[in-house]
C-alpha atoms as one frame of an Amber mdcrd trajectory, in Angstrom:
protein
 -83.880   5.052   3.568 -83.187   3.918   7.090 -84.735   0.461   8.244 -87.530
   0.735  10.815 -86.551  -0.358  14.336 -88.965  -1.195  17.159 -89.608   1.695
  19.671 -87.445   1.660  23.019 -89.340   1.192  25.957 -89.404   3.749  28.756
 -86.708   1.832  30.812 -84.475   1.154  27.671 -84.681   4.767  26.432 -83.629
   6.043  30.025 -80.778   3.452  30.304 -79.556   4.525  26.700 -79.905   8.188
  27.556 -77.839   7.966  30.731 -75.181   5.817  28.919 -74.770   8.677  26.208
 -74.665  11.306  28.928 -71.926   9.492  30.892 -69.842   9.225  27.583 -70.119
  12.939  27.108 -69.049  13.623  30.633 -66.020  11.470  29.792 -65.179  13.788
  26.629 -66.717  11.706  23.912 -68.460  14.329  21.814 -68.443  12.683  18.303
 -68.814   9.186  16.603 -65.753   7.827  15.053 -67.332   4.891  12.914 -70.715
   4.509  11.003 -71.366   1.387  13.064 -70.879   0.185  16.607 -67.950  -2.148
  17.020 -68.274  -5.085  19.228 -65.321  -5.648  21.677 -66.152  -8.993  22.417
 -66.287 -10.380  18.634 -63.217 -12.851  17.783 -60.076 -10.878  16.382 -59.312
 -11.851  12.669 -55.621 -12.939  12.292 -53.457 -10.347  10.591 -52.067 -11.322
   7.257 -48.647 -12.851   7.560 -45.831 -10.619   7.009 -43.359 -11.252   4.489
 -40.126 -12.711   5.856 -37.443  -9.989   6.489 -34.493 -10.074   4.050 -31.163
  -9.893   5.868 -29.085  -6.936   4.748 -26.416  -8.018   2.092 -23.061  -8.481
   3.617 -20.634  -6.060   2.248 -18.067  -7.480  -0.249 -14.895  -8.622   1.459
 -12.928  -5.996  -0.610 -15.017  -3.313   1.399 -14.161  -5.024   4.577 -10.465
  -5.267   3.992  -8.477  -2.361   5.765  -6.467  -0.370   3.407  -2.850  -1.737
   3.143  -0.387   0.755   4.439   2.349   1.713   1.835   5.872   0.937   2.784
   7.885   4.009   1.610  11.044   2.361   1.690   9.676  -0.490  -0.651   8.003
   2.033  -2.998  11.349   3.822  -3.204  13.236   0.598  -4.025  10.843  -0.344
  -6.740  11.198   3.073  -8.329  14.815   3.360  -8.165  15.358  -0.200  -9.504
  13.134   0.669 -12.571  15.284   3.830 -13.509  17.412   2.833 -16.407  19.386
   6.123 -16.402  20.126   9.281 -14.345  17.569  11.303 -16.201  14.749   8.656
 -15.080  16.237   8.412 -11.518  16.008  12.254 -11.226  12.434  11.979 -12.334
  11.615   9.273 -10.277  12.850  11.012  -7.059  11.240  14.326  -8.019   7.877
  12.649  -8.150   8.448  10.612  -4.959   5.257  11.823  -2.653   6.200   9.886
   0.387   8.683  12.417   2.015   7.080  15.552   3.438  10.255  17.666   2.929
   9.200  18.039  -0.655   6.212  20.214   0.439   8.353  22.752   2.304  11.499
  22.992  -0.079  11.951  25.319  -3.165  13.794  23.316  -5.432  14.680  19.669
  -6.140  18.378  19.260  -5.609  19.895  16.110  -7.782  23.500  16.500  -8.556
  26.245  18.381  -9.884  29.566  17.647 -11.723  30.798  15.085 -14.156  28.797
  11.835 -14.285  31.699  10.102 -15.648  34.104  11.123 -12.708  35.988   8.523
 -10.726  35.057  10.115  -7.421  31.453  10.559  -6.159  31.151  12.769  -2.980
  27.861  11.982  -1.143  26.771  14.985   1.239  23.740  15.018   3.663  21.020
  17.475   2.310  20.704  20.776   0.350  21.041  23.886   2.705  19.390  27.301
   2.105  21.727  28.388  -0.652  21.186  24.837  -2.482  17.442  25.010  -2.043
  17.505  28.277  -3.812  19.681  27.451  -6.587  18.812  23.754  -7.032  22.479
  22.487  -6.919  24.267  20.664  -4.327  27.157  22.224  -2.198  27.018  25.917
  -3.411  26.994  27.723  -0.213  30.033  28.474   2.090  30.531  24.836   2.607
  30.385  24.137  -1.110  32.842  26.891  -1.711  35.283  25.349   0.752  34.773
  21.841  -0.753  35.710  23.152  -4.103  38.981  24.759  -2.587  39.708  21.337
  -0.927  39.356  19.474  -4.016  41.338  21.762  -6.119  44.260  21.206  -3.686
  44.435  17.653  -4.812  43.711  18.260  -8.524  39.932  17.546  -8.623  37.075
  19.668  -9.803  33.453  19.573 -10.244  33.783  21.642 -13.422  36.326  19.848
 -15.687  35.046  17.751 -18.465  38.157  15.276 -17.820  36.656  12.195 -16.268
  40.339  11.453 -14.445  40.120  14.861 -12.689  36.337  15.330 -11.996  34.177
  14.656  -9.212  30.396  14.155  -9.243  28.544  15.448  -6.282  25.134  14.461
  -4.692  23.032  14.308  -1.373  21.418  11.698   0.703  18.369  13.885   0.473
  17.213  16.005  -2.660  15.016  18.209  -0.476  16.171  21.015   2.090  14.947
  20.037   5.746  13.148  22.876   7.504  15.455  25.245   9.536  18.436  23.420
   7.936  18.202  20.562  10.316  19.957  17.357  10.189  18.182  14.702   8.097
  16.120  12.253  10.224  16.948   8.452  10.223  13.615   7.654   8.835  14.430
   9.958   5.957  17.680   8.608   5.232  16.321   5.080   5.141  13.304   6.200
   2.719  16.042   7.800   0.191  18.736   5.087   0.616  17.299   3.001  -2.391
  17.736   6.147  -4.628  21.323   6.786  -3.300  22.229   3.188  -4.008  21.096
   3.372  -7.470  22.497   6.742  -8.098  25.806   5.373  -7.116  25.285   2.356
  -9.241  24.340   4.442 -12.310  27.288   6.799 -12.072  29.811   3.878 -11.317
  32.657   5.716  -9.606  35.958   4.216  -8.450  35.493   5.760  -4.895  32.815
   7.323  -2.897  33.525  10.113  -0.299  30.920   9.878   2.602  30.720  13.486
   4.079  29.059  13.919   7.506  27.012  11.497   9.691  23.941  11.067   7.316
  26.072  10.014   4.464  27.858   7.569   6.820  24.379   6.315   8.130  23.190
   5.807   4.557  26.407   4.125   3.274  27.569   2.099   6.126  24.644   2.138
   8.561  26.612   3.901  11.244  27.280   7.361  12.765  30.168   9.091  14.615
  31.984  10.657  11.800  34.851  11.845  14.107  35.521   8.067  14.763  34.958
   6.648  11.215  36.669   9.804   9.230  40.066   8.762   7.613  39.305   4.876
   7.755  38.693   3.297   4.479  35.438   1.223   4.252  33.038  -0.235   1.627
  29.598   1.480   0.834  27.222   0.703  -2.026  29.734  -2.001  -3.127  32.627
   0.495  -3.653  35.587   1.694  -1.427  34.333   4.461   0.685  36.359   7.194
   2.674  34.346   8.974   5.447  35.138  12.643   5.916  34.164  15.578   7.932
  31.565  17.796   6.346  33.022  21.002   5.016  30.074  22.716   7.226  31.852
  21.255  10.276  35.307  22.485   9.087  33.858  26.034   8.976  32.574  25.612
  12.475  36.086  24.009  13.739  38.943  25.301  11.781  41.220  23.221  13.802
  39.731  20.062  12.098  41.145  21.131   8.625  44.375  19.475   9.411  42.655
  15.989   9.610  40.733  16.873   6.457  43.812  17.468   4.652  45.220  14.129
   5.753  41.971  12.568   4.576  42.305  14.590   1.011  45.954  13.277   0.736
  44.493   9.628   1.451  41.930  10.168  -1.469  44.440  11.249  -3.608  46.899
   8.355  -2.928  44.160   5.871  -3.541  43.256   7.447  -7.014  47.024   7.337
  -8.095  47.475   4.098  -6.590
C-alpha cells in the first residue's frame, strides 16, 4: 500500500504539471527509475580497482633471434665425422644446405678404385652424369678415359698402381650445366678435403677452374695448367678439363704434355 502524501496546492499542481509537459516536449516519455535521483547529493567513491599486473616479459630464449646456420661450418663438422667413404657419401647426400640438390636427378659421388695412386677432381656432374649417377661418363668422360689409357691408367682396373679414382667438387648437377658458383665450391670444399684424405692418393689432378679454386684457391686454368702445386696436402697438377679440349682441339697438345708430366711423376 502506497504511503499517503499531503495533497498539492493549486499552485504546486500547476507547477508540477507544467514541468511534466516540458519534459514530454523534450522527449522524455517513460520513467527510468523507481525513485527520483537527486543530482545534488554527494557522490560515493567508487571501490578501489585492483592494481594492474604488468604482462609477463617473454623469456630470453623467445627474444633471441635465431642464429643463422653457417653451411661451411656444418659441412666441416659432417665431413670430419665421416670415418670412411660410405659415411662421407651418406653425409654429403643428406646435406640440405645446397639448393642444387632439389633440381638434380641423382647424387654423383665417385668412380674408380679408392686404392688408386691418382685422384682426379673434376667440376660438377653434367647431364649424362646426372642421369647415370657417375662422374665423367659423357663425351668429356669418354675423352678422359682415352687420355688416361694413353699413359697406362684406367678407372676400371683393380690394380692400384694403374688405377685412378674420380670425383667432383660438387655432387649435384647445376641447372643448365652452368659452372659451379664460388659459394657452392666453398660449401663443399670440406667434403672434398675429407674425400681426398680418406682415399689418400699419391697425386691429385685438378681438372678445370672449379677444381683449382677448391684445391688451390685460384682460378685461371690456362695459366695454372702443367705447373705442379700442392692441394689438400698432396702434390697436385692442374689440367684443362676434357670438355674444354672438345671445344678447343688445338689445346690437346698441351694436355698431352701434362699427361706425360703426370706419368713421369708416378714413375719417379
